[in-house]
Tab-separated table of C-alpha atoms in Angstrom:
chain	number	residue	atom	x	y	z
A	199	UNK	CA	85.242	-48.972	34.154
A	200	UNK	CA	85.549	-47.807	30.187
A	201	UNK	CA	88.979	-47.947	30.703
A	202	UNK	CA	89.130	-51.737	32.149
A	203	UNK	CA	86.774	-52.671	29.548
A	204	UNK	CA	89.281	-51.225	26.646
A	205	UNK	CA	92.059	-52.568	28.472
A	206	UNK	CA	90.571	-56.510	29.194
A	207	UNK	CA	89.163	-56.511	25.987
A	208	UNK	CA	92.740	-55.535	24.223
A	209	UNK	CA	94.186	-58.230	26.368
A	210	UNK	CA	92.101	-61.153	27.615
A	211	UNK	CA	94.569	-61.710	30.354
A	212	UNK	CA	96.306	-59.532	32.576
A	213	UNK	CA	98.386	-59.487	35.983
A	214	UNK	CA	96.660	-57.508	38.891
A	215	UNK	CA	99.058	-55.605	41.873
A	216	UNK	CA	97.009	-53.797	44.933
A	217	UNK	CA	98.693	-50.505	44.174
A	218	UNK	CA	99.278	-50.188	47.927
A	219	UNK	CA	100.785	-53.446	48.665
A	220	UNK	CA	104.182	-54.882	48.130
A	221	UNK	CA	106.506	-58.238	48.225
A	222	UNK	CA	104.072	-59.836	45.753
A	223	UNK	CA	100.972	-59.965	48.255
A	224	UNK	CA	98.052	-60.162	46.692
A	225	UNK	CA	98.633	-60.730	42.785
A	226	UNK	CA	96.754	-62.486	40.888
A	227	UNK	CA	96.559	-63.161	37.296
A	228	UNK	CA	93.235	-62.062	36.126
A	229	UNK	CA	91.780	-64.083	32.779
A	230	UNK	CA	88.319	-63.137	31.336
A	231	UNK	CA	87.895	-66.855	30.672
A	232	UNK	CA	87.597	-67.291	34.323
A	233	UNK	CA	84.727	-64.532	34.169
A	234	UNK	CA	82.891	-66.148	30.873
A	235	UNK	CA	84.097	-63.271	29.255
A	236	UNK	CA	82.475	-61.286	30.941
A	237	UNK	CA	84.148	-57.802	31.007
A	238	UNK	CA	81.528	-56.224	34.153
A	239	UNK	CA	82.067	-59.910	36.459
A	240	UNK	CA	85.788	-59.024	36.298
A	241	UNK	CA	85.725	-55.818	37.226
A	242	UNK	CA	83.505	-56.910	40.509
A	243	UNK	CA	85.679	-59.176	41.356
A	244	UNK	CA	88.493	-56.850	41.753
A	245	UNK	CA	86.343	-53.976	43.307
A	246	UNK	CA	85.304	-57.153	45.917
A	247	UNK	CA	88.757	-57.067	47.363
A	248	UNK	CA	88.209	-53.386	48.713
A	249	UNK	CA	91.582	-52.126	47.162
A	250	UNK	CA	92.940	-50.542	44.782
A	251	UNK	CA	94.737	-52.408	41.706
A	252	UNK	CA	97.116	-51.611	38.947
A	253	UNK	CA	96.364	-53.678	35.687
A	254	UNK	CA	99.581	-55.088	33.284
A	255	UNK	CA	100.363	-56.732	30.394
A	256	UNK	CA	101.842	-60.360	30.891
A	257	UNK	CA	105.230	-60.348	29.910
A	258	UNK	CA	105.777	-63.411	28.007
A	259	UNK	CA	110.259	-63.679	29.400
A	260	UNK	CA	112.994	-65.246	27.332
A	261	UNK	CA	113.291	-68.764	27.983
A	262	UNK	CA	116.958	-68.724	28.941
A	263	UNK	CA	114.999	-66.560	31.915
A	264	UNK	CA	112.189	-69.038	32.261
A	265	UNK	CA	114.280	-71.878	32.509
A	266	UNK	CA	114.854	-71.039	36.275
A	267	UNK	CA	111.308	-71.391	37.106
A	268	UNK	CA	108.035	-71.233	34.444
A	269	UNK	CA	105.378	-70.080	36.969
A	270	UNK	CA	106.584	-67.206	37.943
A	271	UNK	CA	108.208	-63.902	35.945
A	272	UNK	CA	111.842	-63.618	36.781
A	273	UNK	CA	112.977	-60.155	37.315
A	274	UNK	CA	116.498	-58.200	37.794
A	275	UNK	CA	116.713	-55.795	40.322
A	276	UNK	CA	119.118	-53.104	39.407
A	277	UNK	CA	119.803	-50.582	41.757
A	278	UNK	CA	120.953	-46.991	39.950
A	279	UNK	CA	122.977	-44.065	41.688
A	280	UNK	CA	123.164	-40.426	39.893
A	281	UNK	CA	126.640	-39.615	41.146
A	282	UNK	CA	128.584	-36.227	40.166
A	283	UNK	CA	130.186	-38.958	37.721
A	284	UNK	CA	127.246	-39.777	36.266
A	285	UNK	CA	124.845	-43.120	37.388
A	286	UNK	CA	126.345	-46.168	39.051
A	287	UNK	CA	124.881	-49.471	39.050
A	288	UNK	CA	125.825	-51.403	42.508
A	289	UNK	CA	124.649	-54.462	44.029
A	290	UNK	CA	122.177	-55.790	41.099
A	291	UNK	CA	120.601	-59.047	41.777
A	292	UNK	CA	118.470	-61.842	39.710
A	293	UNK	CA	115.206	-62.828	41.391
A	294	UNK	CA	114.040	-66.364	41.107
A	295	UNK	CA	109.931	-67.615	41.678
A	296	UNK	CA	109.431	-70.771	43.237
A	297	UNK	CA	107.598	-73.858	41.049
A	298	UNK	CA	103.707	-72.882	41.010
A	299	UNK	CA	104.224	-69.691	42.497
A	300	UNK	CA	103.437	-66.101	39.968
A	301	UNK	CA	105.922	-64.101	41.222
A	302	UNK	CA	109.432	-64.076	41.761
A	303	UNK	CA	109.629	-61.703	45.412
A	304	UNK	CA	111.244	-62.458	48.016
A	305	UNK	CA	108.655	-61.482	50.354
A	306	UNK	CA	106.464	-63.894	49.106
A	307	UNK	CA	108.826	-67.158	49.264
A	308	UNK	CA	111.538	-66.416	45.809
A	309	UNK	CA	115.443	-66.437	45.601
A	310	UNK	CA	117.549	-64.151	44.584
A	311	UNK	CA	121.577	-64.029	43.807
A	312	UNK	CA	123.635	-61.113	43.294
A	313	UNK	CA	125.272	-60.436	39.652
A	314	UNK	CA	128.693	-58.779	38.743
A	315	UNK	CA	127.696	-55.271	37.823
A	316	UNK	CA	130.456	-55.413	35.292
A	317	UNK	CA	129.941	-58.953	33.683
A	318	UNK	CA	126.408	-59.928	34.445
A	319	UNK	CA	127.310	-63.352	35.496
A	320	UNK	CA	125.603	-64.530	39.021
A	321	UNK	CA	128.574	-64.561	41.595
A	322	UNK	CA	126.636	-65.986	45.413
A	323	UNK	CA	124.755	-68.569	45.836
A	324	UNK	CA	120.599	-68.247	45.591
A	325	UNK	CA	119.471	-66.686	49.062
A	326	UNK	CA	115.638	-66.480	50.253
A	327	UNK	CA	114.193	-64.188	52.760
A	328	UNK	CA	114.810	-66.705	56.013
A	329	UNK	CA	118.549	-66.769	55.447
A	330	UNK	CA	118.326	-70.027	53.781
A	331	UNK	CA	120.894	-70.422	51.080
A	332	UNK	CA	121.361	-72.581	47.563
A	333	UNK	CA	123.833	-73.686	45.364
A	334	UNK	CA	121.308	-74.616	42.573
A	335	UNK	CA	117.908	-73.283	42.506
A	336	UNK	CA	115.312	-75.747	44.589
A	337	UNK	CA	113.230	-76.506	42.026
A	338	UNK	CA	114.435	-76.256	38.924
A	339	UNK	CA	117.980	-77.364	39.841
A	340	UNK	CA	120.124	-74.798	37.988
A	341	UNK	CA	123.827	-73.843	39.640
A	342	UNK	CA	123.959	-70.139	40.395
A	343	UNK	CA	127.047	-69.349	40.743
A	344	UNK	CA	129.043	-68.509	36.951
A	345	UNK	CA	125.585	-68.281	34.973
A	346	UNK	CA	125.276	-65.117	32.272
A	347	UNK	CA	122.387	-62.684	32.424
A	348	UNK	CA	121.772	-62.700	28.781
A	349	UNK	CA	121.722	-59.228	27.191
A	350	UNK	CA	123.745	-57.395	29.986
A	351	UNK	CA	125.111	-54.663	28.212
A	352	UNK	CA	121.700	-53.963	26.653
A	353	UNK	CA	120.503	-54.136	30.311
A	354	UNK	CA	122.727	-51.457	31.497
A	355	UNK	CA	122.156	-48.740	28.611
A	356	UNK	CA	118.800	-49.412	28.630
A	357	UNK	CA	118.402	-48.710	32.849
A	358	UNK	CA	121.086	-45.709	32.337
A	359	UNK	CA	118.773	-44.091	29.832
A	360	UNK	CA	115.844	-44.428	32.111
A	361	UNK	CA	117.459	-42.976	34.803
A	362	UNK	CA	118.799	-40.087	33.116
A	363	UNK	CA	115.547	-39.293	31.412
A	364	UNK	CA	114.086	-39.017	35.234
A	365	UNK	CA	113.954	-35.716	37.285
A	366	UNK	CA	117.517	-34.874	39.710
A	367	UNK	CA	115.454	-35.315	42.657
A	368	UNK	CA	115.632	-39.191	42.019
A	369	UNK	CA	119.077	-39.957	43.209
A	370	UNK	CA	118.617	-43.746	43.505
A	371	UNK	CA	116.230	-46.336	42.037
A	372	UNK	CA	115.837	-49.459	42.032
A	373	UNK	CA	114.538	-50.732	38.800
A	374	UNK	CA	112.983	-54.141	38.467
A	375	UNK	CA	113.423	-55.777	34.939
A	376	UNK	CA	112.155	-58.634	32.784
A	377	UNK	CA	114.305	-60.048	29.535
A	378	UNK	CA	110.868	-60.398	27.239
A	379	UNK	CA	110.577	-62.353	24.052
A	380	UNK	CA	111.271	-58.788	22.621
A	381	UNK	CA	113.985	-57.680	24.889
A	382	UNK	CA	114.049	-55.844	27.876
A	383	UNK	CA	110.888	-54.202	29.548
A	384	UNK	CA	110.427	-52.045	33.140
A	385	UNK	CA	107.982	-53.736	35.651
A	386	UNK	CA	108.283	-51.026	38.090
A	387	UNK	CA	111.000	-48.753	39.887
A	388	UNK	CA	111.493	-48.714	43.855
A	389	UNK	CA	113.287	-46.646	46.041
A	390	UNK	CA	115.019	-47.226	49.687
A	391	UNK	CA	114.760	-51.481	50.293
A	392	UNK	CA	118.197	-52.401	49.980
A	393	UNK	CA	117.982	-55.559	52.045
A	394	UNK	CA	118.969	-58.615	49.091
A	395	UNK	CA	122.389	-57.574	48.851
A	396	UNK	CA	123.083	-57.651	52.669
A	397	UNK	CA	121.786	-60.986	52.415
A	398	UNK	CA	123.728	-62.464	49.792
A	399	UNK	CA	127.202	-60.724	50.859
A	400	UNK	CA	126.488	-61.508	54.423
């Protein structure tokens, strides 16, 4: 409880992930507005859903990012090999929230396109979950095929250095990214879901 209180206090607002959950179930954006600022009515409220939760910072994402869709934090999911060459990034992909929607998982209704490993630029069309596919993205109307992640090469130091820096027992991760006002930041890392790019390469 000191901890949330330190935490809520530092940051008003804050995203909330069941630690045991995945595909975006059960986020929520937690603001102690909601809670009349009340630090001990938050806290309930999360202990009412009878799960544990993981507390972030809001990443506020670089426009050219948010331009795809506002609602929801657009991600990059870069999946890193340690090979006896060193790491390999293979089958990266952009991830893409639907209007009114907080997050950008496919599991929970987003689309996703692969990206050129090499170049950065989006090279399929937007895919979601059912098999459906898009040539622009259904909301906000943006082509996917030929547009630049910004920053790439930044991108790819940056995940290289975090993969290095990890024990030799992690031979592949998949590290989920946001391009922040500030640059890039680490949402989270996952291992063995490989399932986008046999989607989007058919």
């Amino acid at each position: 409880y000191e901890s949330f209180i330190f935490f809520m206090n530092k940051h008003k607002k804050v995203i909330a992930k069941p630690s045991r959950g995945g595909c975006g179930s059960g986020i929520i954006i937690l603001d102690l507005l909601n809670f009349e600022n009340n630090t001990e009515k938050a806290f309930n409220h999360l202990l009412s859903f009878n799960t544990p939760f993981i507390l972030e910072e809001i990443v506020e994402q670089d426009t050219r990012i948010a331009q795809w869709n506002a609602s929801s934090l657009n991600t990059l999911r870069i999946p890193s090999f340690r090979t006896a060459k060193g790491n390999r990034i293979i089958y990266p992909s952009i991830r893409i929230g639907r209007s009114g929607s907080i997050v950008d998982n496919a599991g929970s209704g987003g689309t996703f396109a692969a990206i050129d490993p090499q170049t950065g630029k989006i090279i399929t069309k937007g895919y979601d979950k059912r098999g459906n596919s898009f040539d622009k993205h259904p909301d906000s109307q943006i082509t996917y095929i030929g547009m630049q992640i910004p920053k790439w090469d930044e991108l790819l130091v940056f995940v290289r250095k975090m993969h290095e820096s990890m024990a030799k027992e992690h031979k592949y991760l998949a590290f989920d990214l946001a391009l922040s006002t500030k640059g890039w930041v680490v949402i989270e890392a996952n291992w063995g879901e490989m399932s986008m790019p046999q989607i989007e390469f058919g």
